[in-house]
PDB file of C-alpha atoms in Angstrom:
ATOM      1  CA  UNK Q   1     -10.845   9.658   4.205  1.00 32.00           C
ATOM      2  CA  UNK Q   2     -11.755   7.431   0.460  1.00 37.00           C
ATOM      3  CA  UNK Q   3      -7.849   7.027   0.205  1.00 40.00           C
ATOM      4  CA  UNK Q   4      -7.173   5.641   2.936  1.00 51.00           C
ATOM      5  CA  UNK Q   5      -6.232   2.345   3.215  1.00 62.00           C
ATOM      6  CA  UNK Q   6      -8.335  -0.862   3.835  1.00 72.00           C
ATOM      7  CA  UNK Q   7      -8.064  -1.870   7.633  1.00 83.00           C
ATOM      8  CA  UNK Q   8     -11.335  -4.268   7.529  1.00 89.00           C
ATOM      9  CA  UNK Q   9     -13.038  -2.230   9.799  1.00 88.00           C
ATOM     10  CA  UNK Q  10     -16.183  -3.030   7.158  1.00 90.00           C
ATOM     11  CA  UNK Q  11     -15.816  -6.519   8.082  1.00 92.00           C
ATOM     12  CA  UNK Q  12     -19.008  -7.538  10.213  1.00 94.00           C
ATOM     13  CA  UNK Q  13     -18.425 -10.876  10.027  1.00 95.00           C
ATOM     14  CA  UNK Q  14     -15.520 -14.011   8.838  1.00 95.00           C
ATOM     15  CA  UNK Q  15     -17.633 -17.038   8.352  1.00 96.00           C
ATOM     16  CA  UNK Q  16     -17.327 -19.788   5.847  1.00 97.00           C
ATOM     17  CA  UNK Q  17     -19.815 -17.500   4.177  1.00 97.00           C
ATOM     18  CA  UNK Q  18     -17.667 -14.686   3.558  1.00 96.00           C
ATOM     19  CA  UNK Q  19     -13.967 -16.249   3.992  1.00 96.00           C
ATOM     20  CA  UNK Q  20     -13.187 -16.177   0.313  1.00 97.00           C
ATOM     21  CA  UNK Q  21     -13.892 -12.262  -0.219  1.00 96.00           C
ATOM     22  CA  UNK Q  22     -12.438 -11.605   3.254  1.00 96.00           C
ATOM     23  CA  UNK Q  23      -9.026 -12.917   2.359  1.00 97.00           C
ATOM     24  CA  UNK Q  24      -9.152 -11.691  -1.101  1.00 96.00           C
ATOM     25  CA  UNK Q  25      -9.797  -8.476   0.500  1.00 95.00           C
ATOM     26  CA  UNK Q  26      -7.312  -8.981   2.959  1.00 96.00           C
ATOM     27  CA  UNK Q  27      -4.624  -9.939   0.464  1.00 96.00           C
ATOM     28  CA  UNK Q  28      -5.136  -6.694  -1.711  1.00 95.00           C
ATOM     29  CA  UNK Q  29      -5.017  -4.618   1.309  1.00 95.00           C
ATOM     30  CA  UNK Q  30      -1.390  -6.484   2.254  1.00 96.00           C
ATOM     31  CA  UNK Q  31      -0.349  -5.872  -1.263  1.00 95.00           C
ATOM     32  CA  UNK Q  32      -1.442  -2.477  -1.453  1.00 94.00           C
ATOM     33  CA  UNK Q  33       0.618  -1.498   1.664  1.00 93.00           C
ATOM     34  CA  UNK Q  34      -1.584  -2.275   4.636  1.00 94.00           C
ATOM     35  CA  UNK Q  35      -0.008  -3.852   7.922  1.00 94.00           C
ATOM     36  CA  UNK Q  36      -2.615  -3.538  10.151  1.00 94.00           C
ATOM     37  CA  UNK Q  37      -5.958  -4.793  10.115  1.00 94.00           C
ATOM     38  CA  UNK Q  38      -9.036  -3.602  12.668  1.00 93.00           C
ATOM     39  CA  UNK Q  39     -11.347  -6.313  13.499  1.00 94.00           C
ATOM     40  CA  UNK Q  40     -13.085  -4.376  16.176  1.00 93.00           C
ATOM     41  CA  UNK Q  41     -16.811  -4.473  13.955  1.00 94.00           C
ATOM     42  CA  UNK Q  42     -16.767  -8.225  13.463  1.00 95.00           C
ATOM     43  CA  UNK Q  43     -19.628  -9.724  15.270  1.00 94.00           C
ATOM     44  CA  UNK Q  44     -19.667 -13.048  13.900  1.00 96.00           C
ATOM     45  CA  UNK Q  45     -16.773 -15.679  13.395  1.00 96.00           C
ATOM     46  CA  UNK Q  46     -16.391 -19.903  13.194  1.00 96.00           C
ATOM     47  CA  UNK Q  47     -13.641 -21.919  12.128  1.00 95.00           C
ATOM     48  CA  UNK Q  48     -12.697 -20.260   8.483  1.00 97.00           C
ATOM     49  CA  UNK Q  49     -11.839 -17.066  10.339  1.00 96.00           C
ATOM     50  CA  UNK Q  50      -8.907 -18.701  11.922  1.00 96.00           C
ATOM     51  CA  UNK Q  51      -7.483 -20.253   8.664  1.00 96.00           C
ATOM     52  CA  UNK Q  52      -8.150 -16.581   7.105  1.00 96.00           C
ATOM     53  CA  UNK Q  53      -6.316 -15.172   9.260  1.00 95.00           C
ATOM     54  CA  UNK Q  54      -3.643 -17.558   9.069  1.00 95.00           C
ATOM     55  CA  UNK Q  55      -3.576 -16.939   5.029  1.00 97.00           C
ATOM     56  CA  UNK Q  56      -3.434 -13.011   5.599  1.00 96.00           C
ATOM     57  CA  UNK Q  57      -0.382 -13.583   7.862  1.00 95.00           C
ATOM     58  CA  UNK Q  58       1.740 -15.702   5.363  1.00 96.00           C
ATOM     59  CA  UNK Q  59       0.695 -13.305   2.515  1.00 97.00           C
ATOM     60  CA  UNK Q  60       2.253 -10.552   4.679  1.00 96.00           C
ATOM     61  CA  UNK Q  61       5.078 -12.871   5.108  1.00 96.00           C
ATOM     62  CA  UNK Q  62       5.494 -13.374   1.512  1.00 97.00           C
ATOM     63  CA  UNK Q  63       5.202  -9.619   0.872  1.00 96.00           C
ATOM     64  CA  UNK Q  64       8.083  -8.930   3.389  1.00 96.00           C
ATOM     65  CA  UNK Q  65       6.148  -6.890   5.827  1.00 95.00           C
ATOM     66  CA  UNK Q  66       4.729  -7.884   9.133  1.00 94.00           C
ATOM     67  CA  UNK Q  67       1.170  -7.699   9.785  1.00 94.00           C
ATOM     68  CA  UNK Q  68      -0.627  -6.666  13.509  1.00 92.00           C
ATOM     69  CA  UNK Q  69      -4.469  -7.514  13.699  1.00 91.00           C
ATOM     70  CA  UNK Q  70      -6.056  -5.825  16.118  1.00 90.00           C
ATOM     71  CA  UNK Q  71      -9.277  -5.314  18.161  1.00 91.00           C
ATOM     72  CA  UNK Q  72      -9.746  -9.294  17.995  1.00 91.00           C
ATOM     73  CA  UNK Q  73     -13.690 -10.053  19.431  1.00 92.00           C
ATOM     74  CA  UNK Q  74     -13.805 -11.906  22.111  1.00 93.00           C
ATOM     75  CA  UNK Q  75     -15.667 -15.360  20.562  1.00 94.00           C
ATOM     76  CA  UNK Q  76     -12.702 -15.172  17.686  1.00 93.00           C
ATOM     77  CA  UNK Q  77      -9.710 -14.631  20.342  1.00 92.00           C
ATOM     78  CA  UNK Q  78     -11.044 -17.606  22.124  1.00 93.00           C
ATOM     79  CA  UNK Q  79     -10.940 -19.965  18.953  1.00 94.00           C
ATOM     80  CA  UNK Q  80      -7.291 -18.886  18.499  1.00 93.00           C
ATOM     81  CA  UNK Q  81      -6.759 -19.458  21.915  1.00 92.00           C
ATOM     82  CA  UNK Q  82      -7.590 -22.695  21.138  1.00 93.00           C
ATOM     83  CA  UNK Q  83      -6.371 -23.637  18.504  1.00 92.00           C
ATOM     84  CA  UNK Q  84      -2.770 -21.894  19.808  1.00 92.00           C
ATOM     85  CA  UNK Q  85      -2.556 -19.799  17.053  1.00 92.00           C
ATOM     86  CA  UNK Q  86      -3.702 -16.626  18.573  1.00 86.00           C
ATOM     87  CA  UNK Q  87      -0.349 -14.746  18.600  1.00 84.00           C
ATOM     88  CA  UNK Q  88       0.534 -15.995  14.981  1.00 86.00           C
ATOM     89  CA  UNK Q  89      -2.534 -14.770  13.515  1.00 86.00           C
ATOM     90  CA  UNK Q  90      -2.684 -11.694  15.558  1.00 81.00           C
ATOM     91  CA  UNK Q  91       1.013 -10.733  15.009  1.00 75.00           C
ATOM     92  CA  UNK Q  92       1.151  -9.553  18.703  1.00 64.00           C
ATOM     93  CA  UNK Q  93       0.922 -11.670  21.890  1.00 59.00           C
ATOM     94  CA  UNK Q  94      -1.064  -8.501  23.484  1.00 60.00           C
ATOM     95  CA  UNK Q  95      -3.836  -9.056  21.150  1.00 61.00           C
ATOM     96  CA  UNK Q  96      -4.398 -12.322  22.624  1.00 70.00           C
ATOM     97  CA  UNK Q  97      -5.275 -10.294  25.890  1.00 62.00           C
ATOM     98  CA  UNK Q  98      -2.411 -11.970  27.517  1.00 53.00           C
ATOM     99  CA  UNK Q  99       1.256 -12.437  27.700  1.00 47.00           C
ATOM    100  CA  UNK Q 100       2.111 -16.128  26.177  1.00 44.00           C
ATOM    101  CA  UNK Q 101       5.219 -17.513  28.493  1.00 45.00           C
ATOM    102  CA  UNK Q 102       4.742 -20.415  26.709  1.00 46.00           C
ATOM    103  CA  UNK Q 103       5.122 -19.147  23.051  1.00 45.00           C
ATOM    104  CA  UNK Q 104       8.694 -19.994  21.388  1.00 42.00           C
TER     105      UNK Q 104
END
């Protein structure tokens, strides 16, 4: 479907190489109406794909709508995990593959 909207599922990877396009991408897919985005096809993440994440959520937040990123990879769900972020750049504690107790 060409009109459908752009859930990132061409994403492969969110490096440092590709963070800039990824969140521009990201950002015209929040402002076009997208609220969810599918990571299931990224293979390869560091560092920057935490902080782009991060950006897509406040540009949802500064759009007014609330945005759920799902099918998190396992490597990128662990840096979130660390860096206890996981349910604020996911925009779901079940995408974390676990309840949070400790999340306020």
């Amino acid at each position: 479907m060409p009109d459908a909207l752009d859930t990132l599922q061409s994403l492969t990877s969110l490096t440092v190489h590709n963070a800039t396009p990824a969140l521009e991408q990201g950002v015209a897919a929040i402002k076009a109406g997208q609220t969810t985005f599918d990571l299931r096809n990224v293979a390869a993440v560091d560092s920057a794909a935490v902080a782009v994440m991060l950006a897509w959520q406040k540009a949802a937040q500064d759009a007014g709508v609330q945005l759920q990123v799902k099918n998190l990879p396992a490597n990128l769900q662990s840096l979130t995990k660390m860096y206890g972020v996981c349910s604020l750049v996911s925009g779901a504690l079940s995408a974390c593959g676990q309840d949070d107790p400790h999340h306020h």
